[in-house]
Coordinates of C-alpha atoms in Angstrom, one line a residue:
X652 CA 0.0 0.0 0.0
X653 CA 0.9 3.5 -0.3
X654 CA 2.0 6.3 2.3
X655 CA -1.1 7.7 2.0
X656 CA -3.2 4.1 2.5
X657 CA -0.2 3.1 5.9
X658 CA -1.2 6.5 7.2
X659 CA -4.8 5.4 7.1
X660 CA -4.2 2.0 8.2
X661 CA -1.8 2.7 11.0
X662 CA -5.7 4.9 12.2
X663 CA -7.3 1.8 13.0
X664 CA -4.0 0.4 15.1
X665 CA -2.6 2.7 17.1
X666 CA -3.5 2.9 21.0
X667 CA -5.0 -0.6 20.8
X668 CA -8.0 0.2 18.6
X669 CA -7.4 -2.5 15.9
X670 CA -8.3 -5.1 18.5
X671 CA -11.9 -4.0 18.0
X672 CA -12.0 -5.2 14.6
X673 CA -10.1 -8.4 15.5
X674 CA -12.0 -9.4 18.7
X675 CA -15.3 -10.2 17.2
X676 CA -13.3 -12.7 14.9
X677 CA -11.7 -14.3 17.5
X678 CA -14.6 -15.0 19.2
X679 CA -16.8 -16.2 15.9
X680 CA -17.7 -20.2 16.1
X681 CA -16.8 -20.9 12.6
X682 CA -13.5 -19.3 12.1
X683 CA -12.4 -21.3 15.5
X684 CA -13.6 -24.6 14.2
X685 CA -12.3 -23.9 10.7
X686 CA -8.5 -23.4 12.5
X687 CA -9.2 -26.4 14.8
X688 CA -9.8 -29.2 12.3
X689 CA -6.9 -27.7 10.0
X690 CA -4.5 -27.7 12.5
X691 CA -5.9 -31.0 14.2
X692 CA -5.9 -32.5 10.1
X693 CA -2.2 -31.9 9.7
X694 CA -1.1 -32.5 12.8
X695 CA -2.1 -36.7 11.9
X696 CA -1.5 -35.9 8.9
X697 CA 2.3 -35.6 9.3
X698 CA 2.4 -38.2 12.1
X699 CA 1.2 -40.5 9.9
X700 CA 3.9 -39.5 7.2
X701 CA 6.9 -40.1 9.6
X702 CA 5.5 -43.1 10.4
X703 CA 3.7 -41.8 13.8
X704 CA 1.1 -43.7 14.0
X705 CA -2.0 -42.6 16.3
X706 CA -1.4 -44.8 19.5
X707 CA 2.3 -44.6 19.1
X708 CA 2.4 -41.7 21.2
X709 CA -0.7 -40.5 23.8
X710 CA -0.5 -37.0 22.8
X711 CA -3.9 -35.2 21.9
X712 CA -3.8 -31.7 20.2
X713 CA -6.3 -28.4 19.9
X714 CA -6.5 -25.3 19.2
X715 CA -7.2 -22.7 21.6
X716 CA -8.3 -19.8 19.8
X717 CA -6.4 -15.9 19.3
X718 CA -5.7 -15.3 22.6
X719 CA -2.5 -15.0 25.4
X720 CA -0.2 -12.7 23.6
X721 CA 2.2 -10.2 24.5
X722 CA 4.0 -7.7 22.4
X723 CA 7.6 -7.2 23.7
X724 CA 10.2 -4.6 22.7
X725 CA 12.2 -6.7 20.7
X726 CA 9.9 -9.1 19.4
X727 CA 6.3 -9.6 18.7
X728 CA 5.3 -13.9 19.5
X729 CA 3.2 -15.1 16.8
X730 CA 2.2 -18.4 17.9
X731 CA 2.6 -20.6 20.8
X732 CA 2.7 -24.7 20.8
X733 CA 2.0 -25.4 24.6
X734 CA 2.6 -29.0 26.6
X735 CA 1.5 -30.1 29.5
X736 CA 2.5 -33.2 30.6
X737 CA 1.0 -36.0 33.1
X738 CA 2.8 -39.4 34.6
X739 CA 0.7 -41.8 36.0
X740 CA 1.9 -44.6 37.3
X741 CA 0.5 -47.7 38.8
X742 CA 0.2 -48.6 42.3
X743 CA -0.3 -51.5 44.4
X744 CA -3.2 -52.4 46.7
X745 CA -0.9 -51.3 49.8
X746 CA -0.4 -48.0 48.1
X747 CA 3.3 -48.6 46.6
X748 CA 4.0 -47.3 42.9
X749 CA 5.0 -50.4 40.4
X750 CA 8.2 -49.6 38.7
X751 CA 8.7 -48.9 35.8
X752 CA 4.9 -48.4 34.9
X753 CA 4.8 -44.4 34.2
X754 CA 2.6 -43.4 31.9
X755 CA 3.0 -40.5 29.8
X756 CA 0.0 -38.1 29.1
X757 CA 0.4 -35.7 27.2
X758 CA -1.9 -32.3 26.0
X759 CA -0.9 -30.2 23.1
X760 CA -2.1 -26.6 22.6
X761 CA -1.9 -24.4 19.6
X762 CA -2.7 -20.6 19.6
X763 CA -2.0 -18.2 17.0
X764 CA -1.8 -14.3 17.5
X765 CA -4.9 -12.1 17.0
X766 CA -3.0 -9.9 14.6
X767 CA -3.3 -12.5 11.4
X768 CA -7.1 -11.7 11.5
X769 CA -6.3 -8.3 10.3
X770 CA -5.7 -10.5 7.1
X771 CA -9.5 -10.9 7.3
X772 CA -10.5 -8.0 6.9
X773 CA -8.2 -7.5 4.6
X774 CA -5.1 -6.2 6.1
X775 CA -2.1 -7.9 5.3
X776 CA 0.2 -5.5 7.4
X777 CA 0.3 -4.8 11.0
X778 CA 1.8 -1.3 11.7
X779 CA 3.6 -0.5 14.9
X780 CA 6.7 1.2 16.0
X781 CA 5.1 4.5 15.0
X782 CA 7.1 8.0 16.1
X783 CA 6.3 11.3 14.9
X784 CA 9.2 13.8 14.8
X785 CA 10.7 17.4 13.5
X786 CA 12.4 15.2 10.8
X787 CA 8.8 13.4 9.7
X788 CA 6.9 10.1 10.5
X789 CA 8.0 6.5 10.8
X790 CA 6.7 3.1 11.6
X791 CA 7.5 -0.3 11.1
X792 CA 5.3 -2.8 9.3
X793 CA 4.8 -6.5 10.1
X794 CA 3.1 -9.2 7.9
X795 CA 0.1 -10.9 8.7
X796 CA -0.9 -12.1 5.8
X797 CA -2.5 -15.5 4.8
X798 CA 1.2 -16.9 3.4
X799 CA 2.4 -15.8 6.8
X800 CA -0.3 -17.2 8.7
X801 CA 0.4 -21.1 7.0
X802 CA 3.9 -20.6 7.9
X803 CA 3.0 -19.7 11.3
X804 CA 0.7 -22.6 12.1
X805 CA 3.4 -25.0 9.9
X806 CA 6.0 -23.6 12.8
X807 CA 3.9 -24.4 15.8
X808 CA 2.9 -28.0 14.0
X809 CA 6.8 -28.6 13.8
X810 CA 7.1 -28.0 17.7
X811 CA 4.3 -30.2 18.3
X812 CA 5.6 -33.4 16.5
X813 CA 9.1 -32.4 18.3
X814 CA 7.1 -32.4 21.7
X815 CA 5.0 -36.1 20.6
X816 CA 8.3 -38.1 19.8
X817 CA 10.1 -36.9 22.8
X818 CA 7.1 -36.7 25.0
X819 CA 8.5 -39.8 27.6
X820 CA 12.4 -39.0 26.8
X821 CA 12.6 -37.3 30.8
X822 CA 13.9 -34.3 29.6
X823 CA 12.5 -30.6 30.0
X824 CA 13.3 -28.8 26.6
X825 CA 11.9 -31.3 24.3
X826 CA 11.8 -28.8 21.1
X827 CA 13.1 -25.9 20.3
X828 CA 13.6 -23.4 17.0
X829 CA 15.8 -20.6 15.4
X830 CA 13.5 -17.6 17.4
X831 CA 13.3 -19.5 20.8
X832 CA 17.1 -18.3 21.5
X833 CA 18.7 -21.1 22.2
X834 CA 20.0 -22.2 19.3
X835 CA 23.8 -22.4 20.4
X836 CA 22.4 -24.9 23.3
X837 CA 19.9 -26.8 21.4
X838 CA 21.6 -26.9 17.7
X839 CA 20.3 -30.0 17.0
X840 CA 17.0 -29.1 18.1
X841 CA 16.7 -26.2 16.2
X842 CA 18.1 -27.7 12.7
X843 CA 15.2 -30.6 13.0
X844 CA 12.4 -27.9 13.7
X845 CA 13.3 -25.9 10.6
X846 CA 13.6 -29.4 8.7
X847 CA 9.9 -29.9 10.0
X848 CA 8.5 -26.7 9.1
X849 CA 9.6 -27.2 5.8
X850 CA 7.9 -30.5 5.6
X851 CA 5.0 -29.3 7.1
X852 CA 4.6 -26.5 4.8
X853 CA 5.1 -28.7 1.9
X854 CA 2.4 -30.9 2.9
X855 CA 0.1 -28.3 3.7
X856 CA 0.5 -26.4 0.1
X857 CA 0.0 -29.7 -1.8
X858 CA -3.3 -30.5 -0.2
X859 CA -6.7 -30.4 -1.2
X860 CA -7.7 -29.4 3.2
X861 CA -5.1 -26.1 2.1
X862 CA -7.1 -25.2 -1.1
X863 CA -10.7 -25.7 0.3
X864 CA -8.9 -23.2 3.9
X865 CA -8.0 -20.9 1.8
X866 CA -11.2 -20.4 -0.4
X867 CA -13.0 -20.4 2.7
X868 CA -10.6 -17.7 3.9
X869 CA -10.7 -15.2 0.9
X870 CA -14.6 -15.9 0.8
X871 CA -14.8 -14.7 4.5
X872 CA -12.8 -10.9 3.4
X873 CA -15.7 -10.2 1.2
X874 CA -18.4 -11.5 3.4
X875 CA -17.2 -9.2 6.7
X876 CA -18.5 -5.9 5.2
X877 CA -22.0 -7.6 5.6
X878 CA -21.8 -8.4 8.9
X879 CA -23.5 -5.7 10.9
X880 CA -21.6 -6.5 14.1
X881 CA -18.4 -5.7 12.3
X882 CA -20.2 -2.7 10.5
X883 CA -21.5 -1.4 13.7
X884 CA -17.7 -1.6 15.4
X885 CA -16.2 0.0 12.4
X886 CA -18.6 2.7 12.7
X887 CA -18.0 3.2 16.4
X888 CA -14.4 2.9 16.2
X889 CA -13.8 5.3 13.4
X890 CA -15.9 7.5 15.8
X891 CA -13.4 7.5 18.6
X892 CA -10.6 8.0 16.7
X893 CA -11.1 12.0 15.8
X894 CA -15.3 12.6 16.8
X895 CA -14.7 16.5 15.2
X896 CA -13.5 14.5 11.3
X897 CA -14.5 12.9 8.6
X898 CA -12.5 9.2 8.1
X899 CA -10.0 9.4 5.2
X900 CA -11.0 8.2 1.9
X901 CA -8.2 6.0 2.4
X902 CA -9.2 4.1 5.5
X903 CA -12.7 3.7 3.9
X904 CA -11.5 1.7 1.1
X905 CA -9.4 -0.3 3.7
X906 CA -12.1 -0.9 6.6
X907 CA -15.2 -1.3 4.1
X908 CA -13.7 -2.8 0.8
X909 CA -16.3 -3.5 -2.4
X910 CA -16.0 -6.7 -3.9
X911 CA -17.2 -7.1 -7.6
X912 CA -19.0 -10.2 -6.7
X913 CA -21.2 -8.5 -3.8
X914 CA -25.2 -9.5 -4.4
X915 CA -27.5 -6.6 -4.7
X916 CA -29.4 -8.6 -1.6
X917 CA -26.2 -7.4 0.4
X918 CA -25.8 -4.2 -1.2
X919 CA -29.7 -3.7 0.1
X920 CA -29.2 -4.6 3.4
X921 CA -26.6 -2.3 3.7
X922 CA -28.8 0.4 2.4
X923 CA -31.8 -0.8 4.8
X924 CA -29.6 0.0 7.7
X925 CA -27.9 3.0 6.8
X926 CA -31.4 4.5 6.2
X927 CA -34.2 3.2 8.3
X928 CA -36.2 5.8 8.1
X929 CA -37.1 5.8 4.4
X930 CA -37.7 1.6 5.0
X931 CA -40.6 2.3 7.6
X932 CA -42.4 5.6 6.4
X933 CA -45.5 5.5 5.6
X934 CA -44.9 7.9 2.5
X935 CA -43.4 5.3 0.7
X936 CA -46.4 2.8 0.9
X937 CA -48.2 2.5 -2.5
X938 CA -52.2 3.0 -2.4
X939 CA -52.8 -0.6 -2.5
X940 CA -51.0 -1.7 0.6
X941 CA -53.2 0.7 2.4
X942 CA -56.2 -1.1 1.7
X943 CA -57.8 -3.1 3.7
X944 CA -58.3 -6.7 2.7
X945 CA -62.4 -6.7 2.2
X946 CA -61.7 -3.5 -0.3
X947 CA -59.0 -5.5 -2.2
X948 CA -61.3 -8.5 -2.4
X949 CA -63.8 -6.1 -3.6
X950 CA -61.8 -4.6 -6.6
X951 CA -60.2 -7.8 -7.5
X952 CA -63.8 -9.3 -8.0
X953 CA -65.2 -6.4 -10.1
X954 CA -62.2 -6.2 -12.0
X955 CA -62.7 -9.8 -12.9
X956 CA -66.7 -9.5 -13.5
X957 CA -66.1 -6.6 -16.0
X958 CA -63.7 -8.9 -18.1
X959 CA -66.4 -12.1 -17.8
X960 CA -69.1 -9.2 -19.2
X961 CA -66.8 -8.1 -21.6
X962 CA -65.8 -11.4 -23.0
X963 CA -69.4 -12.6 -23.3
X964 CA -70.5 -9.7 -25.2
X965 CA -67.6 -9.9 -27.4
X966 CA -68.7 -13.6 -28.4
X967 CA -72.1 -12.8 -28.8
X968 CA -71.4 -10.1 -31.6
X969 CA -68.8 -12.3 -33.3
X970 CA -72.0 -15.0 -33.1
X971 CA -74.7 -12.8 -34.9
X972 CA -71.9 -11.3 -37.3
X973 CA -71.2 -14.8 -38.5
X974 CA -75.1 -15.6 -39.0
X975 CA -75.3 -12.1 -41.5
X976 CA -72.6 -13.1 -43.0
X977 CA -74.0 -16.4 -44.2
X978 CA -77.4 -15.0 -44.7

């Protein structure tokens, strides 16, 4: 986008105010479930290409939603793969544990960060580090768009098969990956989680589950305009940001974007509820509506009558023409 469009954008995001767009998303049903079974689908998926079978290891996974994330200084988290781990072990009717009888139960987590739902609305870039000075503005942009999005959820499925095949090893760090910082104490670690994300992101742009996501995804970018809860929010959040201004022509075309394939049943409800008024005055009612029922019966039936009357005498002079005719 242009300097003129990041100006606009960087409107909605500053002091916090893009999480109003993004927070109705995170909460909607469908998106959640839509993220759950693709990450839960390639997270068998690719155990069952290494060989992985489901019973080999106890781990379950799921996603839990846009939420839990903190911006630091230095860097901004983008997704976290969580484990929790419980041994259970047997015990003996006297109360003694068995040796050698741990079992390993593991739960897997997957969150993603709220920011790649700005993709859904169709913002690609997040804006931040923003300073005004005597020398001019400046910002810093970070991607969060779809491609990045894959390659997030690709990153966090590569620490979660790391975390399943080491899950009853008995050591603490059982994954780790070039952004995690420890690369000079975990080399190995690191090189076979960028090995796996690769893998995983291969698998994922080669399926049929990534092209069917990602329609659904695009589809969803022209459908938000529609959605009155997200209309409403723009409307109020535009609002806050200067009450005494009109919005950019700019940020228009970035918060309420037109798709050529919008139905004119859309396009109408968007009408309906910019202008309610016009919808429900009575001005606009044609005569007819304002009848009542017994009136409308009553002009219906003479209506017909006249055109039984009119038809009858019609064939009765055809009738006696055709009799002079052969006289």
């Amino acid at each position: 986008m242009n300097k003129n469009q990041e100006n606009s954008f960087w409107e909605k995001q500053k002091e916090g105010k893009w999480k109003t767009l993004t927070s109705p998303l995170s909460q909607d049903p469908e998106i959640f479930s839509n993220f759950d079974d693709f990450i839960t689908t390639f997270y068998w998926k690719f155990r069952e290409h290494k060989g992985v079978e489901k019973g080999t290891y106890n781990p379950e996974i799921d996603f839990q939603g846009f939420a839990g994330f903190e911006d630091f200084e230095e860097e901004i988290e983008m997704g976290h793969c969580d484990l929790h781990i419980d041994i259970i072990s047997q015990q003996t009717p006297d109360g003694k544990k068995v040796e050698n009888s741990e079992v390993y139960e593991g739960k897997m987590s997957i969150k993603l960060n709220q920011k790649y739902l700005l993709d859904r609305l169709g913002m690609d870039k997040f804006i931040s580090n923003y300073q005004e000075n005597e020398k001019g503005t400046s910002w810093s942009t970070l991607p969060v768009g779809f491609n990045k999005l894959i390659e997030t959820i690709a990153h966090e499925l590569a620490h979660a098969y790391q975390n399943t095949i080491r899950i009853d090893n008995g050591e603490t760090v059982k994954s780790q990956c070039e952004s995690s910082g420890d690369k000079k104490q975990y080399p190995r670690l690191v090189a076979e989680h960028t090995q796996l994300t690769k893998e995983i992101e291969n698998m994922i742009a080669n399926s049929t589950e990534y092209q069917e996501f990602k329609s659904w995804w695009d589809e969803g970018k022209n459908q938000q305009i529609v959605n009155k809860n997200y209309v409403h929010t723009q409307k109020k959040d535009n609002k806050e940001l200067d009450p005494n201004s009109k919005v950019s022509d700019e940020l228009k075309e970035l918060s309420n974007p037109k798709p050529d394939n919008q139905s004119s049943v859309e396009s109408n409800e968007k009408q309906i509820e910019s202008n309610p008024v016009a919808v429900n005055s009575n001005s606009h009612r044609s005569w007819w509506s304002q009848l009542s029922s017994t009136n409308q019966s009553l002009i219906v039936g003479g209506i017909v009558l006249a055109g039984i009357i009119s038809l009858v005498i019609w064939l009765t002079t055809r009738k006696n023409k055709g009799r002079k005719f052969k006289g």
